[in-house]
Amino acid sequence: MNYKAVLYILGKIFIILGALMLLPFTIALYYRINGFPEASYISFLVPIGILLAAGFILTLKKPKSFNIYAKEGFVICGLGWLIMSALGALPFVISGCIPSYIDAFFETASGFTTTGATILSEIHSLPKSILFWRSFTHWIGGMGILSFMIAVVPKARGNSMLIMKAEVPGPSASKVVSKIADSARILYIIYFVITIIEIFVLFVGNRISGDNIRFFDCVVTAFATAGTGGFSVLDDSILGYNSPFTEWVLTIFMFLFGVNFNLYFYLLTKRVRDVFRDEELRGYILINLSAAILITLNISSMYTNISTAIRDSFFSVNSVMSTTGFCTADFNQWPTFSKVILIILMCIGCSAGSTGGGLKVVRFELFIKQMLCDFKQALRPHSVIHVRLNQKTVDKKTMKMLSSYLNIYIITLVVSVFLISLDNFDSTTSFTAVIACLNNIGPGLEVVGPTGNFADFSVLSKIVLIFDMLAGRLELFPILLLFSPYTWKKTK
């Protein structure tokens, strides 16, 4: 393990996070100066000071050897996200908005991992700067703090592909151009531009439609959509706005942020054929539309207006499949058939290379293709059959990693549900709480449904769920490898 290189890069991450925290600090200061009830700016000044001081100390001396291998990449990623969540919780505690540190840690981990699970009930009463920080963690975590560092920090790019691989959701990280730093920069620009477009559409569209949603709400809602997180400034989530226009706009943008960002680059470079040939995108669209249509048919009898049933169905499907977690309907009250579909969508998730969570559509497709190949192989034992994706043969290493990932995912799920069950909630609550956190969804069913929260879980359960959120966002390995003795052996 190259400890000096790891600490140096962690120092860079601390400096970036401290700089980003200046935004909510400025908002707190602005509202204070203008006489509005607001959390003390000290709530942000303390963690900013800690982050910048630690960052400058760790980066004072650049290591002579900058050799970074896979395990260094995983450790940087795992420790970076863990410490980021731990220090990002301080504004909640110092301001008194969330007095319990474990609860604040849970809320912040949920923010950075874009899960959207919350322990809060009276969200609307929180100070503006805290609401901003809460949703801004979604935006930071959406594309990843390490990817941001690679994109903007000079000389932090030596072995950056190994770092980016540890953080990017999906079976593998791919480059849109030859240099990984340029790839990260391009993807972040696309991410930023789509976020700005969403803010503009929400604000201008609501003015035209007469809904008059505040600009602040448009900004933080766009942050939560972009990161596929789902934190809202209202207790009733998006339902509280009572705005069909807003719901349809968010449905579209939730879908868009669930798409592999590489495909947007292909569109910009006029590689339209590559976009529509992408099997994962076709699978994402097919599953999305099929689920929405089936749920609409299943719940239509519960609604007096079919257009509302269609809107709630499409919104909920995109919210769950993109792993955003916004709510416009209490799907706890929907028929079992619809709830089962939503649980399946929670597990599948969206596209690799997006800001969303879940197993990813491409893994689901590869798993199905592997099963079909096994059936064909059983019927024709002497034939050679390969799994193919996007007209290319998938190598055995990728398929082996897929199998390992699914096995670890199932073990993590089972162990987590077992530990959560000690709280003696009903089985649906325990199971969907873990599913919601491990797949970075947010809401589950029953106690943790759209109208509930995670406040009543024990400290042990919250720690387990924090682990699940971080493990799910980082594709399991970076967090799990922190507990392996081999990881910490010094590289010769």
Tab-separated table of C-alpha atoms in Angstrom:
chain	number	residue	atom	x	y	z
A	1	MET	CA	0.000	0.000	0.000
A	2	ASN	CA	1.415	3.371	-1.030
A	3	TYR	CA	0.222	5.287	2.041
A	4	LYS	CA	1.841	8.592	1.090
A	5	ALA	CA	0.105	8.701	-2.290
A	6	VAL	CA	-3.229	7.715	-0.704
A	7	LEU	CA	-2.983	10.446	1.958
A	8	TYR	CA	-1.917	13.034	-0.617
A	9	ILE	CA	-4.960	12.366	-2.826
A	10	LEU	CA	-7.262	12.291	0.213
A	11	GLY	CA	-5.868	15.725	1.066
A	12	LYS	CA	-6.869	16.976	-2.392
A	13	ILE	CA	-10.385	15.600	-1.835
A	14	PHE	CA	-10.644	17.413	1.537
A	15	ILE	CA	-9.645	20.729	-0.065
A	16	ILE	CA	-12.234	20.322	-2.828
A	17	LEU	CA	-14.991	19.408	-0.360
A	18	GLY	CA	-14.055	22.341	1.885
A	19	ALA	CA	-14.233	24.674	-1.105
A	20	LEU	CA	-17.623	23.279	-2.166
A	21	MET	CA	-18.942	23.803	1.368
A	22	LEU	CA	-18.337	27.536	0.927
A	23	LEU	CA	-21.571	27.660	-1.115
A	24	PRO	CA	-23.959	26.775	1.761
A	25	PHE	CA	-21.765	28.901	4.068
A	26	THR	CA	-22.372	31.897	1.763
A	27	ILE	CA	-26.114	31.184	1.736
A	28	ALA	CA	-26.178	31.031	5.554
A	29	LEU	CA	-24.279	34.319	5.720
A	30	TYR	CA	-26.611	35.972	3.186
A	31	TYR	CA	-29.783	35.027	5.056
A	32	ARG	CA	-28.235	36.024	8.396
A	33	ILE	CA	-27.242	39.469	7.120
A	34	ASN	CA	-30.714	40.023	5.656
A	35	GLY	CA	-32.432	39.180	8.931
A	36	PHE	CA	-33.949	35.807	8.001
A	37	PRO	CA	-34.071	32.921	10.518
A	38	GLU	CA	-31.029	30.929	9.547
A	39	ALA	CA	-28.539	28.417	10.900
A	40	SER	CA	-25.344	29.990	12.180
A	41	TYR	CA	-22.615	30.247	9.550
A	42	ILE	CA	-20.393	28.651	12.207
A	43	SER	CA	-22.184	25.383	11.328
A	44	PHE	CA	-20.268	25.404	8.052
A	45	LEU	CA	-17.191	27.371	9.105
A	46	VAL	CA	-16.017	24.620	11.489
A	47	PRO	CA	-16.088	21.725	8.964
A	48	ILE	CA	-14.647	24.023	6.254
A	49	GLY	CA	-11.746	24.828	8.589
A	50	ILE	CA	-11.180	21.150	9.426
A	51	LEU	CA	-11.300	20.068	5.771
A	52	LEU	CA	-9.017	22.816	4.463
A	53	ALA	CA	-6.515	22.446	7.323
A	54	ALA	CA	-6.362	18.653	6.954
A	55	GLY	CA	-6.162	18.987	3.189
A	56	PHE	CA	-3.275	21.468	3.226
A	57	ILE	CA	-1.340	19.407	5.793
A	58	LEU	CA	-1.732	16.205	3.750
A	59	THR	CA	-0.676	17.916	0.510
A	60	LEU	CA	2.283	19.915	1.867
A	61	LYS	CA	4.741	17.321	0.637
A	62	LYS	CA	4.125	15.516	-2.635
A	63	PRO	CA	5.134	11.829	-2.431
A	64	LYS	CA	8.227	10.787	-4.416
A	65	SER	CA	6.530	7.610	-5.592
A	66	PHE	CA	3.084	8.117	-7.118
A	67	ASN	CA	2.520	4.476	-8.039
A	68	ILE	CA	-1.178	3.786	-7.601
A	69	TYR	CA	-2.502	0.290	-8.169
A	70	ALA	CA	-6.013	-1.115	-7.978
A	71	LYS	CA	-6.030	-1.468	-4.189
A	72	GLU	CA	-4.860	2.134	-3.697
A	73	GLY	CA	-7.709	3.218	-5.973
A	74	PHE	CA	-10.228	1.272	-3.910
A	75	VAL	CA	-8.839	2.590	-0.597
A	76	ILE	CA	-8.859	6.214	-1.801
A	77	CYS	CA	-12.434	5.765	-2.960
A	78	GLY	CA	-13.691	3.937	0.140
A	79	LEU	CA	-11.933	6.142	2.711
A	80	GLY	CA	-12.663	9.317	0.758
A	81	TRP	CA	-16.408	8.720	0.713
A	82	LEU	CA	-16.473	7.524	4.337
A	83	ILE	CA	-14.597	10.563	5.691
A	84	MET	CA	-16.527	12.893	3.377
A	85	SER	CA	-19.809	11.637	4.864
A	86	ALA	CA	-18.454	11.809	8.426
A	87	LEU	CA	-17.316	15.446	8.125
A	88	GLY	CA	-20.257	16.471	5.941
A	89	ALA	CA	-22.523	15.600	8.882
A	90	LEU	CA	-21.059	18.349	11.099
A	91	PRO	CA	-23.270	21.238	9.830
A	92	PHE	CA	-26.383	19.256	10.817
A	93	VAL	CA	-25.033	18.617	14.330
A	94	ILE	CA	-23.516	22.066	14.999
A	95	SER	CA	-26.674	23.856	13.804
A	96	GLY	CA	-28.803	21.647	16.076
A	97	CYS	CA	-30.989	20.534	13.146
A	98	ILE	CA	-29.973	16.916	13.805
A	99	PRO	CA	-28.560	16.681	17.358
A	100	SER	CA	-27.588	12.991	17.110
A	101	TYR	CA	-24.309	12.483	15.234
A	102	ILE	CA	-25.330	9.011	14.000
A	103	ASP	CA	-28.543	10.473	12.580
A	104	ALA	CA	-26.571	13.291	10.940
A	105	PHE	CA	-24.061	10.769	9.558
A	106	PHE	CA	-26.981	8.729	8.172
A	107	GLU	CA	-28.516	11.823	6.521
A	108	THR	CA	-25.203	12.917	4.990
A	109	ALA	CA	-24.239	9.447	3.772
A	110	SER	CA	-27.708	9.236	2.257
A	111	GLY	CA	-27.025	12.561	0.542
A	112	PHE	CA	-23.571	11.840	-0.881
A	113	THR	CA	-24.522	8.323	-1.999
A	114	THR	CA	-27.654	9.831	-3.633
A	115	THR	CA	-29.884	7.467	-1.658
A	116	GLY	CA	-32.389	9.977	-0.312
A	117	ALA	CA	-33.361	7.952	2.775
A	118	THR	CA	-34.038	10.366	5.623
A	119	ILE	CA	-34.527	10.438	9.386
A	120	LEU	CA	-36.183	13.879	9.262
A	121	SER	CA	-39.919	14.555	9.511
A	122	GLU	CA	-40.364	18.363	9.559
A	123	ILE	CA	-38.101	19.134	6.619
A	124	HIS	CA	-39.806	22.394	5.637
A	125	SER	CA	-38.737	24.027	8.923
A	126	LEU	CA	-34.994	23.559	8.302
A	127	PRO	CA	-32.856	26.653	7.551
A	128	LYS	CA	-32.229	27.410	3.872
A	129	SER	CA	-28.483	26.762	4.080
A	130	ILE	CA	-29.070	23.321	5.617
A	131	LEU	CA	-31.685	22.480	2.965
A	132	PHE	CA	-29.236	23.620	0.287
A	133	TRP	CA	-26.371	21.557	1.736
A	134	ARG	CA	-28.635	18.530	2.086
A	135	SER	CA	-29.527	18.566	-1.629
A	136	PHE	CA	-26.093	19.761	-2.762
A	137	THR	CA	-24.593	16.545	-1.344
A	138	HIS	CA	-26.698	14.734	-3.966
A	139	TRP	CA	-25.208	16.810	-6.756
A	140	ILE	CA	-21.648	16.320	-5.471
A	141	GLY	CA	-22.137	12.581	-5.048
A	142	GLY	CA	-23.970	12.107	-8.348
A	143	MET	CA	-20.923	12.117	-10.625
A	144	GLY	CA	-18.493	11.518	-7.768
A	145	ILE	CA	-16.009	13.680	-5.892
A	146	LEU	CA	-13.023	11.691	-7.224
A	147	SER	CA	-14.137	12.178	-10.826
A	148	PHE	CA	-14.449	15.893	-10.063
A	149	MET	CA	-10.916	15.921	-8.663
A	150	ILE	CA	-9.557	14.186	-11.776
A	151	ALA	CA	-11.356	16.721	-13.967
A	152	VAL	CA	-10.209	19.923	-12.241
A	153	VAL	CA	-7.068	19.321	-10.148
A	154	PRO	CA	-3.722	19.581	-11.981
A	155	LYS	CA	-1.232	16.722	-11.442
A	156	ALA	CA	-3.857	14.501	-9.799
A	157	ARG	CA	-4.213	12.434	-12.926
A	158	GLY	CA	-1.231	10.073	-13.012
A	159	ASN	CA	-3.023	6.751	-12.501
A	160	SER	CA	-6.473	8.293	-12.439
A	161	MET	CA	-8.179	5.513	-14.407
A	162	LEU	CA	-7.716	3.183	-11.418
A	163	ILE	CA	-9.281	5.797	-9.118
A	164	MET	CA	-12.161	6.470	-11.500
A	165	LYS	CA	-12.838	2.735	-11.938
A	166	ALA	CA	-13.315	2.435	-8.176
A	167	GLU	CA	-15.959	5.168	-8.117
A	168	VAL	CA	-17.894	5.004	-11.411
A	169	PRO	CA	-21.125	2.956	-11.196
A	170	GLY	CA	-21.314	-0.081	-13.471
A	171	PRO	CA	-19.238	-3.109	-14.510
A	172	SER	CA	-16.448	-0.916	-15.907
A	173	ALA	CA	-15.370	2.673	-16.418
A	174	SER	CA	-14.966	3.773	-20.025
A	175	LYS	CA	-13.398	6.845	-21.580
A	176	VAL	CA	-15.177	9.063	-24.104
A	177	VAL	CA	-11.818	10.463	-25.264
A	178	SER	CA	-8.266	9.129	-24.984
A	179	LYS	CA	-7.290	11.035	-21.811
A	180	ILE	CA	-9.169	10.103	-18.644
A	181	ALA	CA	-8.964	13.668	-17.240
A	182	ASP	CA	-10.538	15.046	-20.410
A	183	SER	CA	-13.235	12.346	-20.229
A	184	ALA	CA	-14.059	13.286	-16.640
A	185	ARG	CA	-14.163	16.975	-17.565
A	186	ILE	CA	-16.494	16.385	-20.542
A	187	LEU	CA	-18.890	14.246	-18.493
A	188	TYR	CA	-18.959	16.838	-15.699
A	189	ILE	CA	-19.736	19.607	-18.195
A	190	ILE	CA	-22.637	17.535	-19.577
A	191	TYR	CA	-23.829	16.914	-16.007
A	192	PHE	CA	-23.634	20.624	-15.171
A	193	VAL	CA	-25.396	21.737	-18.371
A	194	ILE	CA	-28.317	19.310	-17.968
A	195	THR	CA	-28.707	20.479	-14.345
A	196	ILE	CA	-28.847	24.125	-15.467
A	197	ILE	CA	-31.397	23.244	-18.162
A	198	GLU	CA	-33.578	21.538	-15.548
A	199	ILE	CA	-33.427	24.565	-13.230
A	200	PHE	CA	-34.394	26.839	-16.132
A	201	VAL	CA	-37.289	24.618	-17.287
A	202	LEU	CA	-38.641	24.250	-13.742
A	203	PHE	CA	-38.458	27.949	-12.931
A	204	VAL	CA	-39.685	29.399	-16.243
A	205	GLY	CA	-42.243	26.641	-16.825
A	206	ASN	CA	-43.760	27.084	-13.382
A	207	ARG	CA	-44.014	30.826	-13.919
A	208	ILE	CA	-45.867	30.236	-17.201
A	209	SER	CA	-48.141	27.545	-15.724
A	210	GLY	CA	-48.907	29.747	-12.703
A	211	ASP	CA	-47.554	27.342	-10.055
A	212	ASN	CA	-45.022	29.924	-8.772
A	213	ILE	CA	-42.537	27.503	-7.225
A	214	ARG	CA	-39.640	29.437	-5.677
A	215	PHE	CA	-36.295	29.654	-7.492
A	216	PHE	CA	-34.572	28.160	-4.429
A	217	ASP	CA	-36.861	25.119	-4.640
A	218	CYS	CA	-36.117	24.753	-8.360
A	219	VAL	CA	-32.366	24.737	-7.674
A	220	VAL	CA	-32.343	22.190	-4.836
A	221	THR	CA	-34.887	19.982	-6.636
A	222	ALA	CA	-32.668	20.005	-9.724
A	223	PHE	CA	-29.660	19.047	-7.557
A	224	ALA	CA	-31.615	16.104	-6.149
A	225	THR	CA	-32.794	15.030	-9.613
A	226	ALA	CA	-29.342	15.338	-11.189
A	227	GLY	CA	-27.768	13.191	-8.492
A	228	THR	CA	-30.800	10.855	-8.572
A	229	GLY	CA	-31.014	11.428	-4.816
A	230	GLY	CA	-34.542	12.529	-3.999
A	231	PHE	CA	-34.168	14.898	-1.043
A	232	SER	CA	-36.947	17.487	-1.161
A	233	VAL	CA	-37.527	20.735	0.731
A	234	LEU	CA	-41.133	19.712	1.477
A	235	ASP	CA	-42.397	17.088	3.917
A	236	ASP	CA	-44.624	15.569	1.196
A	237	SER	CA	-41.834	15.480	-1.397
A	238	ILE	CA	-42.920	16.577	-4.896
A	239	LEU	CA	-46.583	15.896	-4.064
A	240	GLY	CA	-46.462	19.012	-1.867
A	241	TYR	CA	-46.186	21.277	-4.917
A	242	ASN	CA	-49.448	19.955	-6.397
A	243	SER	CA	-48.057	20.748	-9.858
A	244	PRO	CA	-48.641	18.321	-12.767
A	245	PHE	CA	-46.177	20.361	-14.856
A	246	THR	CA	-43.405	19.896	-12.270
A	247	GLU	CA	-44.149	16.180	-12.005
A	248	TRP	CA	-43.862	15.614	-15.775
A	249	VAL	CA	-40.678	17.700	-15.996
A	250	LEU	CA	-39.090	15.694	-13.177
A	251	THR	CA	-40.249	12.421	-14.765
A	252	ILE	CA	-38.368	13.340	-17.942
A	253	PHE	CA	-35.214	14.496	-16.159
A	254	MET	CA	-35.170	11.484	-13.815
A	255	PHE	CA	-35.206	9.315	-16.934
A	256	LEU	CA	-32.426	11.378	-18.552
A	257	PHE	CA	-30.147	11.227	-15.505
A	258	GLY	CA	-30.629	7.449	-15.449
A	259	VAL	CA	-28.999	7.142	-18.894
A	260	ASN	CA	-25.291	6.401	-19.414
A	261	PHE	CA	-23.631	9.827	-19.762
A	262	ASN	CA	-21.292	8.526	-22.466
A	263	LEU	CA	-24.329	8.380	-24.768
A	264	TYR	CA	-24.837	12.139	-24.424
A	265	PHE	CA	-21.267	12.629	-25.622
A	266	TYR	CA	-22.025	10.390	-28.599
A	267	LEU	CA	-25.047	12.564	-29.407
A	268	LEU	CA	-22.914	15.714	-29.230
A	269	THR	CA	-20.341	14.168	-31.574
A	270	LYS	CA	-23.089	13.034	-33.990
A	271	ARG	CA	-22.650	9.329	-33.250
A	272	VAL	CA	-26.422	8.879	-33.144
A	273	ARG	CA	-26.269	5.341	-34.524
A	274	ASP	CA	-24.082	4.244	-31.573
A	275	VAL	CA	-26.673	5.639	-29.161
A	276	PHE	CA	-29.613	3.732	-30.590
A	277	ARG	CA	-27.562	0.548	-30.979
A	278	ASP	CA	-26.774	0.563	-27.271
A	279	GLU	CA	-28.473	-2.514	-25.803
A	280	GLU	CA	-28.515	-1.145	-22.274
A	281	LEU	CA	-30.393	1.992	-23.377
A	282	ARG	CA	-32.925	-0.118	-25.280
A	283	GLY	CA	-33.360	-2.354	-22.238
A	284	TYR	CA	-33.719	0.668	-19.937
A	285	ILE	CA	-36.469	2.155	-22.139
A	286	LEU	CA	-38.265	-1.192	-22.576
A	287	ILE	CA	-38.315	-2.032	-18.847
A	288	ASN	CA	-39.330	1.534	-17.969
A	289	LEU	CA	-42.272	1.700	-20.389
A	290	SER	CA	-43.443	-1.862	-19.654
A	291	ALA	CA	-43.468	-1.263	-15.892
A	292	ALA	CA	-45.290	2.079	-16.229
A	293	ILE	CA	-47.987	0.598	-18.487
A	294	LEU	CA	-48.530	-2.447	-16.246
A	295	ILE	CA	-48.795	-0.313	-13.101
A	296	THR	CA	-51.166	2.128	-14.810
A	297	LEU	CA	-53.489	-0.740	-15.750
A	298	ASN	CA	-53.245	-2.157	-12.231
A	299	ILE	CA	-53.985	1.077	-10.327
A	300	SER	CA	-56.418	2.763	-12.740
A	301	SER	CA	-59.463	1.578	-10.756
A	302	MET	CA	-58.146	3.481	-7.695
A	303	TYR	CA	-58.277	6.813	-9.547
A	304	THR	CA	-61.228	8.870	-10.742
A	305	ASN	CA	-59.019	10.477	-13.397
A	306	ILE	CA	-56.991	8.190	-15.700
A	307	SER	CA	-54.531	11.000	-16.522
A	308	THR	CA	-53.554	11.208	-12.829
A	309	ALA	CA	-53.052	7.429	-12.723
A	310	ILE	CA	-50.799	7.628	-15.792
A	311	ARG	CA	-48.828	10.539	-14.319
A	312	ASP	CA	-48.360	8.853	-10.923
A	313	SER	CA	-47.371	5.590	-12.585
A	314	PHE	CA	-44.769	7.079	-14.944
A	315	PHE	CA	-43.408	9.335	-12.192
A	316	SER	CA	-43.072	6.502	-9.653
A	317	VAL	CA	-41.510	4.099	-12.168
A	318	ASN	CA	-38.897	6.654	-13.246
A	319	SER	CA	-38.314	7.740	-9.650
A	320	VAL	CA	-37.665	4.167	-8.526
A	321	MET	CA	-35.811	2.903	-11.601
A	322	SER	CA	-33.531	5.947	-11.764
A	323	THR	CA	-33.156	5.470	-7.966
A	324	THR	CA	-34.112	9.112	-7.355
A	325	GLY	CA	-36.818	8.423	-4.782
A	326	PHE	CA	-39.107	11.433	-5.256
A	327	CYS	CA	-42.755	10.713	-4.418
A	328	THR	CA	-46.078	11.984	-5.760
A	329	ALA	CA	-48.157	9.025	-4.584
A	330	ASP	CA	-48.152	6.726	-1.567
A	331	PHE	CA	-47.449	3.460	-3.393
A	332	ASN	CA	-47.811	1.697	-0.039
A	333	GLN	CA	-51.536	1.825	-0.850
A	334	TRP	CA	-51.156	0.340	-4.342
A	335	PRO	CA	-52.031	-3.308	-5.123
A	336	THR	CA	-49.411	-5.982	-4.401
A	337	PHE	CA	-48.753	-6.492	-8.130
A	338	SER	CA	-47.639	-2.866	-8.532
A	339	LYS	CA	-45.509	-2.977	-5.373
A	340	VAL	CA	-43.741	-6.129	-6.590
A	341	ILE	CA	-42.930	-4.385	-9.886
A	342	LEU	CA	-41.456	-1.442	-7.967
A	343	ILE	CA	-39.304	-3.766	-5.816
A	344	ILE	CA	-37.973	-5.432	-8.994
A	345	LEU	CA	-37.182	-1.993	-10.448
A	346	MET	CA	-35.399	-1.053	-7.199
A	347	CYS	CA	-33.049	-3.983	-7.718
A	348	ILE	CA	-32.480	-3.474	-11.460
A	349	GLY	CA	-31.857	0.273	-11.208
A	350	CYS	CA	-30.769	2.381	-14.164
A	351	SER	CA	-27.837	2.466	-16.584
A	352	ALA	CA	-24.158	2.017	-15.817
A	353	GLY	CA	-22.317	5.308	-16.192
A	354	SER	CA	-25.328	7.283	-14.968
A	355	THR	CA	-25.730	8.988	-11.596
A	356	GLY	CA	-28.195	6.318	-10.417
A	357	GLY	CA	-27.868	3.143	-8.370
A	358	GLY	CA	-29.156	-0.429	-8.387
A	359	LEU	CA	-27.583	-3.485	-9.995
A	360	LYS	CA	-27.701	-1.647	-13.355
A	361	VAL	CA	-29.603	-2.659	-16.486
A	362	VAL	CA	-26.453	-3.894	-18.235
A	363	ARG	CA	-25.753	-6.404	-15.439
A	364	PHE	CA	-29.356	-7.587	-15.605
A	365	GLU	CA	-29.015	-8.048	-19.377
A	366	LEU	CA	-25.697	-9.894	-19.070
A	367	PHE	CA	-27.158	-12.148	-16.393
A	368	ILE	CA	-30.097	-13.059	-18.672
A	369	LYS	CA	-27.766	-13.584	-21.656
A	370	GLN	CA	-25.511	-15.845	-19.569
A	371	MET	CA	-28.495	-17.972	-18.522
A	372	LEU	CA	-29.607	-18.324	-22.149
A	373	CYS	CA	-26.060	-19.307	-23.157
A	374	ASP	CA	-26.002	-21.931	-20.405
A	375	PHE	CA	-29.301	-23.373	-21.664
A	376	LYS	CA	-27.956	-23.539	-25.232
A	377	GLN	CA	-24.712	-25.081	-23.983
A	378	ALA	CA	-26.694	-27.775	-22.145
A	379	LEU	CA	-28.544	-28.642	-25.366
A	380	ARG	CA	-25.378	-28.505	-27.503
A	381	PRO	CA	-22.494	-29.513	-25.189
A	382	HIS	CA	-19.780	-29.399	-27.858
A	383	SER	CA	-20.628	-25.969	-29.222
A	384	VAL	CA	-18.786	-22.782	-28.236
A	385	ILE	CA	-21.254	-20.062	-27.229
A	386	HIS	CA	-20.232	-16.589	-26.077
A	387	VAL	CA	-22.191	-13.829	-24.392
A	388	ARG	CA	-22.436	-10.814	-26.704
A	389	LEU	CA	-23.349	-7.222	-25.894
A	390	ASN	CA	-23.540	-4.357	-28.384
A	391	GLN	CA	-22.322	-6.725	-31.123
A	392	LYS	CA	-19.144	-7.537	-29.176
A	393	THR	CA	-18.146	-10.675	-27.284
A	394	VAL	CA	-18.028	-10.130	-23.522
A	395	ASP	CA	-14.755	-11.492	-22.118
A	396	LYS	CA	-14.704	-14.167	-19.424
A	397	LYS	CA	-13.122	-11.807	-16.877
A	398	THR	CA	-16.119	-9.451	-17.090
A	399	MET	CA	-18.558	-12.353	-16.705
A	400	LYS	CA	-16.581	-13.671	-13.728
A	401	MET	CA	-16.690	-10.227	-12.106
A	402	LEU	CA	-20.439	-10.113	-12.762
A	403	SER	CA	-20.891	-13.440	-10.989
A	404	SER	CA	-18.735	-12.305	-8.047
A	405	TYR	CA	-20.618	-9.018	-7.807
A	406	LEU	CA	-24.015	-10.743	-7.718
A	407	ASN	CA	-22.818	-13.205	-5.064
A	408	ILE	CA	-21.425	-10.434	-2.840
A	409	TYR	CA	-24.566	-8.359	-3.424
A	410	ILE	CA	-26.828	-11.223	-2.278
A	411	ILE	CA	-24.654	-11.968	0.781
A	412	THR	CA	-24.626	-8.268	1.761
A	413	LEU	CA	-28.399	-8.095	1.314
A	414	VAL	CA	-29.075	-11.216	3.406
A	415	VAL	CA	-26.696	-10.251	6.246
A	416	SER	CA	-28.087	-6.700	6.353
A	417	VAL	CA	-31.710	-7.875	6.499
A	418	PHE	CA	-30.731	-10.317	9.265
A	419	LEU	CA	-29.176	-7.515	11.352
A	420	ILE	CA	-32.007	-5.053	10.654
A	421	SER	CA	-34.568	-7.648	11.738
A	422	LEU	CA	-33.264	-7.280	15.323
A	423	ASP	CA	-35.330	-4.064	15.476
A	424	ASN	CA	-38.450	-6.227	15.190
A	425	PHE	CA	-40.085	-4.322	12.337
A	426	ASP	CA	-42.283	-6.287	9.933
A	427	SER	CA	-40.457	-8.284	7.252
A	428	THR	CA	-41.507	-5.970	4.401
A	429	THR	CA	-40.104	-2.930	6.216
A	430	SER	CA	-36.808	-4.695	7.049
A	431	PHE	CA	-36.335	-6.101	3.544
A	432	THR	CA	-37.238	-2.958	1.609
A	433	ALA	CA	-35.227	-0.720	3.975
A	434	VAL	CA	-32.101	-2.668	3.016
A	435	ILE	CA	-33.098	-2.798	-0.671
A	436	ALA	CA	-33.717	0.972	-0.618
A	437	CYS	CA	-30.310	1.718	0.937
A	438	LEU	CA	-28.186	-0.883	-0.853
A	439	ASN	CA	-29.590	0.195	-4.231
A	440	ASN	CA	-29.555	3.914	-3.267
A	441	ILE	CA	-33.313	4.342	-3.801
A	442	GLY	CA	-34.513	6.159	-0.665
A	443	PRO	CA	-38.071	5.090	0.142
A	444	GLY	CA	-39.089	1.465	0.618
A	445	LEU	CA	-42.428	0.064	1.746
A	446	GLU	CA	-44.493	0.099	4.965
A	447	VAL	CA	-42.651	2.046	7.739
A	448	VAL	CA	-40.014	3.333	5.283
A	449	GLY	CA	-42.541	4.001	2.510
A	450	PRO	CA	-43.098	7.333	0.709
A	451	THR	CA	-44.778	8.888	3.762
A	452	GLY	CA	-42.395	7.369	6.338
A	453	ASN	CA	-38.720	7.676	7.280
A	454	PHE	CA	-35.836	5.803	8.935
A	455	ALA	CA	-35.873	7.663	12.275
A	456	ASP	CA	-37.166	4.751	14.375
A	457	PHE	CA	-34.365	2.337	13.525
A	458	SER	CA	-31.795	1.564	16.226
A	459	VAL	CA	-28.224	2.887	16.153
A	460	LEU	CA	-26.972	-0.542	15.010
A	461	SER	CA	-29.476	-0.649	12.151
A	462	LYS	CA	-28.565	2.878	11.060
A	463	ILE	CA	-24.867	1.918	10.988
A	464	VAL	CA	-25.725	-1.154	8.891
A	465	LEU	CA	-27.795	0.993	6.515
A	466	ILE	CA	-24.996	3.596	6.268
A	467	PHE	CA	-22.671	0.762	5.282
A	468	ASP	CA	-25.226	-0.438	2.712
A	469	MET	CA	-25.593	3.039	1.200
A	470	LEU	CA	-21.840	3.489	0.813
A	471	ALA	CA	-21.314	-0.070	-0.422
A	472	GLY	CA	-24.135	0.245	-2.934
A	473	ARG	CA	-22.933	3.584	-4.325
A	474	LEU	CA	-19.341	2.378	-4.657
A	475	GLU	CA	-20.278	-0.996	-6.206
A	476	LEU	CA	-19.453	-2.959	-3.006
A	477	PHE	CA	-15.711	-3.579	-3.470
A	478	PRO	CA	-14.138	-0.267	-2.265
A	479	ILE	CA	-15.973	-0.428	1.072
A	480	LEU	CA	-15.590	-4.180	1.626
A	481	LEU	CA	-11.866	-4.099	0.797
A	482	LEU	CA	-11.288	-1.624	3.639
A	483	PHE	CA	-11.861	-4.584	5.979
A	484	SER	CA	-9.320	-6.853	4.252
A	485	PRO	CA	-5.838	-7.163	5.890
A	486	TYR	CA	-4.278	-7.661	2.428
A	487	THR	CA	-5.447	-4.190	1.393
A	488	TRP	CA	-3.272	-2.526	4.020
A	489	LYS	CA	-0.007	-4.318	3.223
A	490	LYS	CA	2.628	-1.885	2.011
A	491	THR	CA	3.445	-1.997	-1.707
A	492	LYS	CA	7.134	-2.713	-2.289
